[in-house]
Coordinates of C-alpha atoms in Angstrom, one line a residue:
Chain B
M881 CA 0.0 0.0 0.0
N882 CA 1.2 3.4 -0.9
I883 CA 0.8 5.6 2.2
Y884 CA 1.6 9.3 2.6
V885 CA 1.5 11.4 5.8
L886 CA 1.2 15.2 5.8
V887 CA 3.2 16.6 8.6
K888 CA 3.6 20.1 10.0
R889 CA 6.4 21.4 12.2
T890 CA 4.8 23.5 14.9
F891 CA 5.7 25.8 17.7
D892 CA 5.3 23.9 21.0
T893 CA 2.3 25.7 22.4
E894 CA 3.5 24.8 25.9
E895 CA 6.1 27.4 25.3
K896 CA 5.7 31.0 26.4
L897 CA 4.6 33.2 23.5
V898 CA 6.3 36.4 22.9
V899 CA 4.8 38.9 20.4
S900 CA 6.7 41.8 19.0
G901 CA 6.0 43.8 15.9
G902 CA 2.8 42.0 15.4
Q903 CA 4.6 38.7 15.0
I904 CA 5.2 35.7 17.2
Q905 CA 8.9 35.5 18.1
E906 CA 10.1 32.0 17.3
D907 CA 13.8 32.4 18.3
G908 CA 14.9 29.8 20.7
A909 CA 11.5 28.3 21.0
E910 CA 11.0 24.5 21.0
F911 CA 9.5 23.0 17.8
I912 CA 7.7 19.7 17.6
I913 CA 5.8 17.5 15.2
N914 CA 2.2 18.7 15.4
P915 CA 0.7 16.3 18.0
Y916 CA -2.2 15.3 15.8
D917 CA 0.2 14.5 13.0
E918 CA 1.9 12.1 15.4
Y919 CA -1.3 10.1 15.5
A920 CA -1.3 10.1 11.7
I921 CA 2.3 8.8 11.5
E922 CA 1.6 6.1 14.0
E923 CA -1.5 4.9 12.1
A924 CA 0.4 4.9 8.8
I925 CA 3.1 2.7 10.3
T926 CA 0.4 0.3 11.7
V927 CA -1.4 0.1 8.4
R928 CA 1.9 -0.6 6.6
D929 CA 2.9 -3.3 9.0
A930 CA -0.5 -5.0 8.6
H931 CA -0.9 -4.6 4.8
G932 CA 2.6 -4.0 3.5
G933 CA 3.8 -1.0 1.4
E934 CA 5.6 2.1 2.2
V935 CA 5.1 5.2 4.3
T936 CA 6.3 8.6 3.0
V937 CA 6.1 11.6 5.3
V938 CA 5.8 15.0 3.6
T939 CA 6.2 18.5 4.9
I940 CA 6.4 22.0 3.7
G941 CA 8.9 24.3 5.3
D942 CA 12.5 25.2 5.5
E943 CA 15.6 23.2 6.4
E944 CA 14.7 23.3 10.1
A945 CA 11.8 20.9 9.4
E946 CA 14.3 18.2 8.6
K947 CA 14.5 17.5 12.3
Q948 CA 10.8 16.6 12.5
L949 CA 11.0 14.5 9.4
R950 CA 13.9 12.5 10.9
T951 CA 11.8 12.0 14.0
A952 CA 9.0 10.5 11.8
L953 CA 11.6 8.3 10.1
A954 CA 12.9 7.2 13.5
M955 CA 9.3 6.3 14.5
G956 CA 9.2 4.0 11.4
A957 CA 8.3 5.9 8.3
D958 CA 10.3 4.7 5.2
K959 CA 10.9 7.9 3.3
A960 CA 10.6 11.7 3.8
V961 CA 10.1 14.6 1.5
L962 CA 10.8 18.2 2.4
I963 CA 9.2 20.7 0.1
N964 CA 11.4 23.7 0.8
T965 CA 9.6 26.9 0.2
E966 CA 12.0 29.2 2.0
D967 CA 13.1 31.1 -1.1
D968 CA 9.9 31.0 -3.0
V969 CA 6.9 31.6 -0.7
E970 CA 6.8 34.6 1.6
E971 CA 3.2 34.3 2.8
M972 CA 1.5 31.0 3.1
D973 CA -2.0 30.1 4.0
Q974 CA -4.1 27.0 3.8
F975 CA -4.8 27.5 0.1
T976 CA -1.0 27.7 -0.6
A977 CA -0.1 24.6 1.5
A978 CA -2.9 22.5 0.0
Y979 CA -2.0 23.5 -3.6
I980 CA 1.6 22.6 -3.1
L981 CA 0.9 19.3 -1.4
A982 CA -1.7 18.3 -4.1
E983 CA 0.8 19.1 -6.9
Y984 CA 3.3 16.9 -5.2
L985 CA 0.8 14.1 -4.6
K986 CA -1.1 14.2 -7.9
D987 CA 1.0 11.6 -9.7
K988 CA 2.0 9.5 -6.7
E989 CA -1.1 7.1 -6.8
A990 CA -1.4 7.3 -3.1
D991 CA -3.8 4.7 -1.6
L992 CA -4.0 6.3 1.7
I993 CA -3.1 9.8 2.9
L994 CA -3.1 10.7 6.6
A995 CA -2.8 14.0 8.3
G996 CA -3.6 15.5 11.7
N997 CA -7.1 17.0 12.0
V998 CA -5.8 20.3 13.0
A999 CA -2.4 22.0 13.7
I1000 CA -2.0 23.4 17.2
D1001 CA -0.5 26.6 15.9
G1002 CA -2.8 28.0 13.2
G1003 CA -5.7 25.8 14.2
S1004 CA -7.6 25.9 10.9
G1005 CA -7.9 22.2 10.1
Q1006 CA -8.3 23.0 6.4
V1007 CA -5.3 21.5 4.6
G1008 CA -6.3 17.8 4.7
P1009 CA -9.8 18.2 3.2
R1010 CA -8.5 20.8 0.7
V1011 CA -5.8 18.4 -0.6
A1012 CA -8.4 15.6 -0.9
D1013 CA -10.7 17.9 -2.9
L1014 CA -7.8 18.9 -5.2
L1015 CA -6.9 15.3 -5.8
D1016 CA -10.6 14.4 -6.2
I1017 CA -10.5 11.7 -3.6
N1018 CA -12.8 11.1 -0.6
Y1019 CA -11.8 12.3 2.9
V1020 CA -12.9 11.6 6.4
T1021 CA -11.9 13.9 9.2
T1022 CA -11.3 13.5 13.0
I1023 CA -11.1 9.7 12.8
T1024 CA -10.6 7.6 16.0
S1025 CA -10.5 4.1 14.4
L1026 CA -9.4 2.8 11.0
E1027 CA -9.8 -0.7 9.6
I1028 CA -8.9 -1.8 6.1
E1029 CA -10.5 -5.0 4.8
G1030 CA -9.8 -5.6 1.2
E1031 CA -11.5 -2.8 -0.7
T1032 CA -13.6 -1.6 2.3
V1033 CA -12.4 0.9 4.8
K1034 CA -14.3 0.9 8.1
I1035 CA -13.9 4.1 10.1
V1036 CA -15.1 5.6 13.4
R1037 CA -14.9 9.3 13.6
D1038 CA -15.5 11.8 16.4
I1039 CA -18.3 14.2 15.8
E1040 CA -18.4 16.6 18.7
G1041 CA -18.1 13.7 21.2
D1042 CA -20.3 11.2 19.5
A1043 CA -18.9 8.3 17.5
E1044 CA -19.9 8.0 13.9
E1045 CA -19.3 4.6 12.2
L1046 CA -18.9 4.7 8.4
E1047 CA -17.7 2.7 5.5
T1048 CA -15.8 4.0 2.5
S1049 CA -13.0 2.8 0.1
L1050 CA -9.5 3.6 -1.0
P1051 CA -8.0 5.9 -2.3
L1052 CA -8.8 8.0 0.8
L1053 CA -7.5 10.9 2.9
V1054 CA -8.1 10.8 6.6
T1055 CA -7.3 13.2 9.4
A1056 CA -6.5 11.9 12.9
Q1057 CA -8.2 12.8 16.1
Q1058 CA -6.9 12.1 19.6
G1059 CA -7.8 8.5 20.6
L1060 CA -6.8 7.0 17.3
N1061 CA -3.7 5.4 18.8
E1062 CA -0.8 6.0 21.2
P1063 CA 2.1 7.3 19.1
R1064 CA 5.3 5.4 19.7
Y1065 CA 8.5 7.0 20.8
P1066 CA 11.4 6.6 18.4
S1067 CA 13.7 3.8 19.6
L1068 CA 17.5 4.2 19.7
P1069 CA 17.9 1.7 16.8
G1070 CA 15.1 3.6 15.0
I1071 CA 17.0 6.8 15.4
M1072 CA 20.2 5.2 14.0
K1073 CA 18.3 3.8 11.1
A1074 CA 16.5 7.1 10.4
K1075 CA 19.9 8.7 9.6
K1076 CA 20.3 6.5 6.6
K1077 CA 16.7 6.7 5.3
P1078 CA 16.0 8.8 2.2
L1079 CA 15.1 12.4 2.7
E1080 CA 14.3 14.1 -0.5
E1081 CA 14.3 17.9 -0.8
L1082 CA 12.2 19.6 -3.4
E1083 CA 11.5 23.2 -4.4
L1084 CA 8.5 24.7 -6.2
D1085 CA 10.5 24.5 -9.5
D1086 CA 10.7 20.7 -9.1
L1087 CA 6.9 20.6 -8.9
D1088 CA 6.4 23.0 -11.9
I1089 CA 4.6 25.4 -9.6
D1090 CA 4.7 29.2 -10.3
E1091 CA 5.0 31.4 -7.3
E1092 CA 1.9 33.3 -8.5
D1093 CA -0.2 30.1 -8.4
V1094 CA 0.3 29.7 -4.7
E1095 CA -0.1 33.2 -3.5
A1096 CA -2.0 33.2 -0.3
K1097 CA -5.7 34.2 -0.4
T1098 CA -5.8 35.5 3.1
E1099 CA -3.7 38.0 4.9
T1100 CA -2.8 38.2 8.6
I1101 CA -2.9 41.9 9.6
E1102 CA -1.9 41.6 13.2
V1103 CA -1.0 39.0 15.9
Y1104 CA -1.6 39.9 19.5
L1105 CA -1.8 38.4 23.0
P1106 CA -5.1 38.4 24.8
P1107 CA -5.4 41.2 27.4
K1108 CA -4.1 40.1 30.8
K1109 CA -6.8 39.0 33.1
Q1110 CA -7.0 40.8 36.4
A1111 CA -6.1 38.6 39.3
G1112 CA -9.2 36.7 40.5
R1113 CA -10.6 36.8 44.0
I1114 CA -10.0 34.0 46.4
L1115 CA -12.9 33.9 48.8
E1116 CA -12.3 33.5 52.5
G1117 CA -14.1 32.2 55.5
E1118 CA -16.0 29.0 56.3
I1119 CA -16.8 26.9 53.2
P1120 CA -20.6 27.4 53.5
S1121 CA -20.3 31.2 53.7
Q1122 CA -17.8 31.2 50.7
V1123 CA -20.4 29.2 48.7
S1124 CA -23.2 31.7 49.4
E1125 CA -20.9 34.6 48.7
L1126 CA -19.9 33.0 45.4
V1127 CA -23.6 32.5 44.4
S1128 CA -24.4 36.1 45.1
L1129 CA -21.3 37.3 43.2
L1130 CA -22.2 35.2 40.2
R1131 CA -25.7 36.7 40.2
S1132 CA -25.0 40.3 41.1
E1133 CA -21.4 41.1 40.1
A1134 CA -20.6 38.7 37.2
K1135 CA -24.3 38.4 36.2
V1136 CA -23.9 35.1 34.6
I1137 CA -26.6 33.2 36.4
Chain X
M3 CA -20.3 47.5 -1.6
S4 CA -23.0 45.3 -0.1
K5 CA -22.6 41.6 -0.3
K6 CA -24.9 38.7 -0.7
V7 CA -24.1 36.2 2.1
L8 CA -25.0 32.5 2.3
V9 CA -25.3 31.0 5.8
L10 CA -25.4 27.3 6.4
G11 CA -28.1 26.5 9.0
E12 CA -27.6 23.4 11.1
T13 CA -30.0 21.2 13.1
R14 CA -29.2 18.8 15.9
E15 CA -31.7 16.5 17.5
G16 CA -34.6 18.0 15.8
A17 CA -33.9 21.7 16.5
L18 CA -31.8 24.5 15.0
R19 CA -28.4 25.0 16.6
N20 CA -27.7 28.3 18.3
V21 CA -24.6 28.7 16.2
S22 CA -26.8 29.0 13.1
F23 CA -28.4 32.2 14.6
E24 CA -24.9 33.4 15.5
A25 CA -23.8 32.8 11.9
I26 CA -26.7 34.9 10.6
A27 CA -25.6 37.7 12.9
A28 CA -22.0 37.4 11.5
A29 CA -23.4 37.3 8.0
K30 CA -25.4 40.6 8.6
K31 CA -22.1 42.3 9.5
I32 CA -20.3 41.1 6.5
S33 CA -23.2 41.8 4.2
G34 CA -23.0 45.6 4.7
G35 CA -26.7 45.8 4.0
G36 CA -26.8 43.0 1.3
E37 CA -29.0 40.0 1.4
V38 CA -28.5 37.2 3.9
V39 CA -29.7 33.9 2.5
A40 CA -29.8 30.9 4.9
V41 CA -29.4 27.4 3.5
L42 CA -30.8 24.2 5.1
L43 CA -29.7 20.8 3.9
G44 CA -31.3 17.5 5.1
E45 CA -34.0 15.0 4.5
A46 CA -36.9 17.2 5.8
V47 CA -35.8 20.6 7.0
S48 CA -38.2 23.2 5.5
E49 CA -40.1 23.5 8.8
F50 CA -37.1 25.3 10.3
G51 CA -37.0 28.0 7.6
N52 CA -39.2 30.5 9.3
E53 CA -37.1 30.3 12.5
L54 CA -34.0 31.3 10.5
V55 CA -36.0 34.3 9.1
A56 CA -37.0 35.3 12.7
Y57 CA -33.3 35.4 13.6
G58 CA -32.5 37.7 10.6
A59 CA -32.2 35.7 7.4
D60 CA -33.8 37.6 4.5
R61 CA -34.6 34.4 2.6
V62 CA -34.1 30.6 3.1
I63 CA -33.3 28.0 0.5
T64 CA -33.8 24.3 1.5
V65 CA -32.4 21.3 -0.3
E66 CA -34.2 18.1 0.8
H67 CA -33.0 14.7 -0.3
P68 CA -32.9 11.2 1.3
H69 CA -29.1 11.2 0.8
L70 CA -28.9 14.3 3.0
K71 CA -30.3 12.5 6.0
S72 CA -26.8 12.1 7.5
Y73 CA -24.0 14.5 6.8
T74 CA -21.4 13.4 4.2
S75 CA -19.0 15.8 2.6
D76 CA -20.0 14.4 -0.8
G77 CA -23.8 14.9 -0.3
Y78 CA -23.6 18.2 1.5
G79 CA -20.9 19.4 -0.9
Q80 CA -23.1 18.7 -4.0
A81 CA -26.1 20.3 -2.4
F82 CA -24.3 23.4 -1.1
M83 CA -22.5 24.0 -4.4
A84 CA -25.8 23.8 -6.3
V85 CA -27.0 26.7 -4.1
V86 CA -23.8 28.6 -4.7
D87 CA -24.2 28.2 -8.4
Q88 CA -27.7 29.5 -8.3
E89 CA -27.1 32.4 -5.9
Q90 CA -23.5 33.4 -6.7
P91 CA -22.8 34.7 -3.2
E92 CA -20.1 37.2 -2.3
A93 CA -19.6 35.7 1.2
I94 CA -20.3 32.5 3.1
V95 CA -20.6 31.8 6.8
F96 CA -20.7 28.4 8.5
G97 CA -20.6 27.4 12.2
H98 CA -17.3 26.0 13.3
T99 CA -19.0 22.7 14.1
A100 CA -18.3 19.1 13.1
V101 CA -20.2 19.7 9.9
G102 CA -18.8 23.2 9.3
K103 CA -15.2 22.2 9.9
D104 CA -15.5 19.2 7.6
L105 CA -17.4 20.8 4.8
S106 CA -15.9 24.4 4.6
P107 CA -12.4 23.5 3.3
K108 CA -14.0 21.5 0.5
I109 CA -16.3 24.3 -0.6
A110 CA -13.4 26.8 -0.2
S111 CA -11.2 24.6 -2.4
K112 CA -13.9 24.4 -5.1
L113 CA -14.3 28.2 -5.0
Q114 CA -10.5 28.6 -5.0
T115 CA -10.9 31.1 -2.2
G116 CA -9.4 31.7 1.3
L117 CA -11.2 30.4 4.3
I118 CA -10.9 32.0 7.7
S119 CA -11.8 29.4 10.2
D120 CA -12.9 29.5 13.9
V121 CA -13.7 33.3 14.0
T122 CA -14.6 34.6 17.4
D123 CA -15.2 38.3 16.5
I124 CA -15.6 40.6 13.6
E125 CA -14.3 44.2 13.4
G126 CA -15.9 46.6 10.9
E127 CA -18.6 45.8 8.5
G128 CA -19.1 45.0 4.8
D129 CA -15.9 45.4 2.7
D130 CA -14.0 46.6 5.8
A131 CA -14.7 43.5 7.9
V132 CA -11.7 42.0 9.6
F133 CA -11.9 38.7 11.3
I134 CA -10.4 37.8 14.7
R135 CA -9.5 34.2 15.5
P136 CA -7.5 32.4 18.2
I137 CA -4.2 30.8 17.3
Y138 CA -1.6 28.8 19.3
S139 CA -4.4 27.1 21.2
G140 CA -5.9 30.4 22.3
K141 CA -2.7 31.8 23.7
A142 CA -2.8 34.5 21.0
F143 CA -5.2 36.0 18.5
E144 CA -4.8 37.1 14.9
K145 CA -6.7 39.6 12.7
V146 CA -7.2 38.2 9.2
K147 CA -8.8 39.4 6.0
L148 CA -9.2 38.2 2.5
K149 CA -6.3 39.5 0.4
E150 CA -8.0 40.1 -2.9
D151 CA -11.5 40.0 -4.4
G152 CA -13.1 36.7 -4.0
V153 CA -15.7 35.0 -1.9
V154 CA -15.3 35.9 1.8
F155 CA -15.6 32.6 3.6
I156 CA -15.6 32.2 7.4
T157 CA -16.6 29.7 10.1
V158 CA -17.7 31.1 13.4
R159 CA -16.9 29.5 16.8
P160 CA -20.1 28.7 18.7
N161 CA -21.0 31.0 21.7
N162 CA -18.9 34.0 20.6
I163 CA -20.9 36.2 18.3
A164 CA -24.3 37.4 19.7
P165 CA -27.3 36.4 17.7
L166 CA -29.8 39.0 16.6
E167 CA -33.0 39.5 18.6
R168 CA -35.7 37.1 17.6
E169 CA -38.5 39.0 15.8
E170 CA -41.4 38.1 13.7
R171 CA -40.2 38.8 10.2
S172 CA -41.2 37.6 6.8
G173 CA -39.0 36.0 4.3
D174 CA -39.3 33.6 1.5
V175 CA -38.6 29.9 2.2
S176 CA -38.0 28.1 -1.1
S177 CA -36.7 24.7 -2.1
L178 CA -34.1 23.8 -4.6
S179 CA -34.1 20.3 -6.1
V180 CA -30.6 18.8 -6.5
D181 CA -29.6 15.4 -7.7
I182 CA -27.3 13.9 -5.0
T183 CA -25.3 11.1 -6.5
N184 CA -22.1 9.0 -5.9
L185 CA -21.7 9.2 -2.2
R186 CA -18.3 7.7 -1.4
T187 CA -19.1 7.5 2.4
I188 CA -21.8 5.4 3.9
I189 CA -22.9 6.3 7.4
K190 CA -23.6 3.1 9.3
N191 CA -24.4 4.3 12.8
V192 CA -23.9 7.0 15.3
V193 CA -23.1 6.1 18.9
R194 CA -24.1 8.8 21.3
K195 CA -21.4 9.3 23.8
S196 CA -21.9 12.9 24.7
A197 CA -24.4 13.7 27.5
E198 CA -28.0 14.1 26.5
G199 CA -29.3 17.6 26.0
V200 CA -26.7 20.3 26.2
D201 CA -23.9 20.3 23.7
L202 CA -20.5 21.1 25.4
S203 CA -19.3 23.5 22.7
E204 CA -22.5 25.5 22.9
A205 CA -23.2 25.3 26.6
K206 CA -23.6 28.6 28.5
V207 CA -22.5 26.9 31.8
I208 CA -19.9 24.2 32.1
I209 CA -19.0 22.3 35.3
A210 CA -15.6 20.6 34.6
G211 CA -13.9 18.0 36.7
G212 CA -10.3 17.0 36.9
R213 CA -8.3 14.3 38.7
G214 CA -9.7 15.7 41.9
V215 CA -13.0 14.1 41.0
K216 CA -11.3 10.7 41.8
S217 CA -13.7 8.3 40.2
K218 CA -16.6 7.9 37.7
D219 CA -19.1 8.4 40.6
G220 CA -17.3 11.6 41.5
F221 CA -18.8 13.3 38.5
E222 CA -22.3 12.8 39.8
P223 CA -22.4 16.0 42.0
L224 CA -21.0 17.9 39.0
Q225 CA -23.7 16.6 36.7
E226 CA -26.4 17.5 39.3
L227 CA -25.2 21.1 39.4
A228 CA -24.9 21.2 35.6
D229 CA -28.5 19.9 35.2
L230 CA -29.7 22.6 37.7
L231 CA -28.0 25.4 35.7
G232 CA -28.9 24.0 32.3
G233 CA -25.3 23.4 31.6
A234 CA -23.0 20.6 30.6
V235 CA -20.2 18.6 32.3
G236 CA -16.7 18.7 31.0
A237 CA -13.4 17.3 32.1
S238 CA -9.6 17.7 32.0
R239 CA -7.4 15.3 30.2
G240 CA -6.3 14.0 33.6
A241 CA -9.8 12.9 34.4
C242 CA -10.2 11.3 31.0
D243 CA -6.8 9.5 31.1
A244 CA -7.7 8.1 34.5
D245 CA -10.9 6.7 32.9
Y246 CA -13.2 8.7 35.2
C247 CA -15.1 9.9 32.1
D248 CA -15.3 9.6 28.3
Y249 CA -12.8 11.5 26.1
S250 CA -15.8 13.2 24.5
L251 CA -15.9 15.4 27.6
Q252 CA -12.3 16.5 27.4
I253 CA -11.6 20.2 27.2
G254 CA -8.2 21.5 26.3
Q255 CA -5.6 21.8 23.6
T256 CA -6.6 18.2 22.5
G257 CA -10.3 18.0 23.1
K258 CA -12.9 20.7 22.9
V259 CA -12.3 24.5 23.1
V260 CA -15.2 26.1 24.9
T261 CA -16.2 29.7 25.8
P262 CA -19.2 29.5 28.1
D263 CA -20.5 32.4 30.2
L264 CA -19.6 30.4 33.3
Y265 CA -16.9 27.8 33.7
I266 CA -16.6 26.0 37.0
A267 CA -13.4 24.0 37.3
A268 CA -13.6 21.5 40.1
G269 CA -10.5 19.6 41.1
I270 CA -8.6 20.8 38.1
S271 CA -5.0 21.9 38.6
G272 CA -4.9 24.0 35.5
A273 CA -2.3 22.4 33.2
I274 CA -1.5 24.7 30.3
Q275 CA -3.1 22.3 27.8
H276 CA -6.4 22.5 29.8
M277 CA -6.3 26.3 29.9
A278 CA -6.0 26.4 26.1
G279 CA -9.5 25.0 26.0
M280 CA -11.2 27.2 28.5
S281 CA -9.3 30.3 29.3
N282 CA -11.5 32.5 27.1
S283 CA -14.6 31.6 29.1
K284 CA -16.4 34.8 30.3
V285 CA -16.3 34.0 34.0
I286 CA -14.2 31.2 35.6
V287 CA -14.6 29.8 39.0
A288 CA -11.9 27.5 40.4
I289 CA -12.5 25.0 43.3
N290 CA -9.4 23.2 44.4
K291 CA -7.9 22.0 47.6
D292 CA -4.4 23.2 46.6
P293 CA -4.2 27.0 47.0
E294 CA -1.2 27.0 44.7
A295 CA -3.0 25.4 41.8
N296 CA -2.5 27.1 38.5
I297 CA -6.2 27.3 37.8
F298 CA -6.5 30.1 40.4
K299 CA -4.4 32.3 38.1
V300 CA -7.1 32.4 35.5
A301 CA -10.1 32.2 37.8
D302 CA -12.3 35.2 38.5
Y303 CA -13.4 33.6 41.8
G304 CA -11.7 30.9 43.7
I305 CA -12.6 28.7 46.6
V306 CA -9.9 26.7 48.3
G307 CA -11.6 23.6 49.4
D308 CA -12.7 20.1 48.7
L309 CA -14.9 19.9 45.7
F310 CA -17.0 17.2 47.4
D311 CA -17.8 19.8 50.1
V312 CA -18.2 22.8 47.8
I313 CA -20.2 21.5 44.8
P314 CA -23.1 20.0 46.7
L315 CA -23.4 23.2 48.8
L316 CA -23.3 25.2 45.6
T317 CA -26.1 23.1 44.2
E318 CA -28.2 23.7 47.4
E319 CA -27.4 27.4 47.3
F320 CA -28.4 27.8 43.7
K321 CA -31.6 25.9 44.4
K322 CA -32.5 28.4 47.0
V323 CA -32.2 31.4 44.7
M324 CA -33.4 30.1 41.4

């Protein structure tokens, strides 16, 4: 089976955010594989081990993203592709990313494409379904279970907490939700092997993409931190009197009840 | 220039979702005086048309088909694109719901336009509208607009944009016949795991429990308080990992992002991942035995104490005054 995983290198949102000049400052921050993409990588490896084939992880970014690709290879992916847009793309949005990925994937005859359902930095959750639409293949988002039996693919997906059971077929793009699996940690032999696995680097030229074709459709005007909350009030006294004070504050001061 | 705006209305358990009314309010702002047309897709949905008009839609178009009984991106995609072809809208608004999140990228891709997802606020009106959305798990916000001419397409996060006042208004409810074919996904079954009644992402009041709840049974007093206040019960990842409750209740960076009017965190320490899912709630109450717990830093009101003492007393106290 020919399996592709779309991966994004993301700012670790557990880091402290610093904004200056309307931009998030990334210097010295920790970067990780988007956590939802880790579920996608794990699932891809599991499917390959059960059905045979090859797992290729693909990302768009600059050379820094090699580190995350090597981690995916160390987990067990077979090949990695970095589409380096550093010199060609100044502003990227979901339209841009999906266009580039679809151009790369269009002649790959992928049976199964996996991605995270959302990236924890931008949080739009658009790229997976957009890629599927451009490739004219079916997609299923926020999946929590995947079973492939011959031509049939049985999936459970999370829809706002409920579990929807459905059937579809390959070729298919799915996006991973938490609960799909428990991503493995790269083993030491895995890390050693990953160093020798192929990592291909491509630029827009290699994909016959003009810079104009991938111009972002949206524009971020400003990035800012939410206003600091005033320190809250810790109530005092016996618990029963705190409780009645709280109820009256919620009614009269906060006016939420 | 005024814009014609399409809004996707959504129903759940036989009623329109609040987020659909909020989406109409957002559409009104974007329209700059243009027409707001609500769209309803389903097996039998025309009965809901007038309610969308009452909340501000100028007109409603329904597409009814047996293949639209359950949501599939193929079925809804074909139906919605048929409406787009007929109406030629200049803007589109969906709720940022399971359906909205799944369908909007497909429609945006077909229209080759930008999509601004998970919008929590709109500044300006008409052509000057700028959209505000949380990024980095709610730790920052960005202001975004469409770069060039094209269809303005946004999804709005539930519970953030106030709906218009409900009024008796008149507006045409018409149906469009669309041939829905070649569905590549077959829905077999939906297993309800979320609590009956109030949907967590749209709840005005959420009572959330963490590890401090200690067991499945420990959620009972929280549920009792939630029922009394017409709210929903949520949980931290810790409580879900410990198997005290289903992951469908999880609020946080992984899990649901919620913005209720009142969020009561009981026995939740306040890990940064949890805060990402709830820190934009309007009023936060923290109840925790540990006075040093992080959750007190974002709380508007805090009680240092055992949740099993505090929550039942709180329920009793609310019963007295409500």
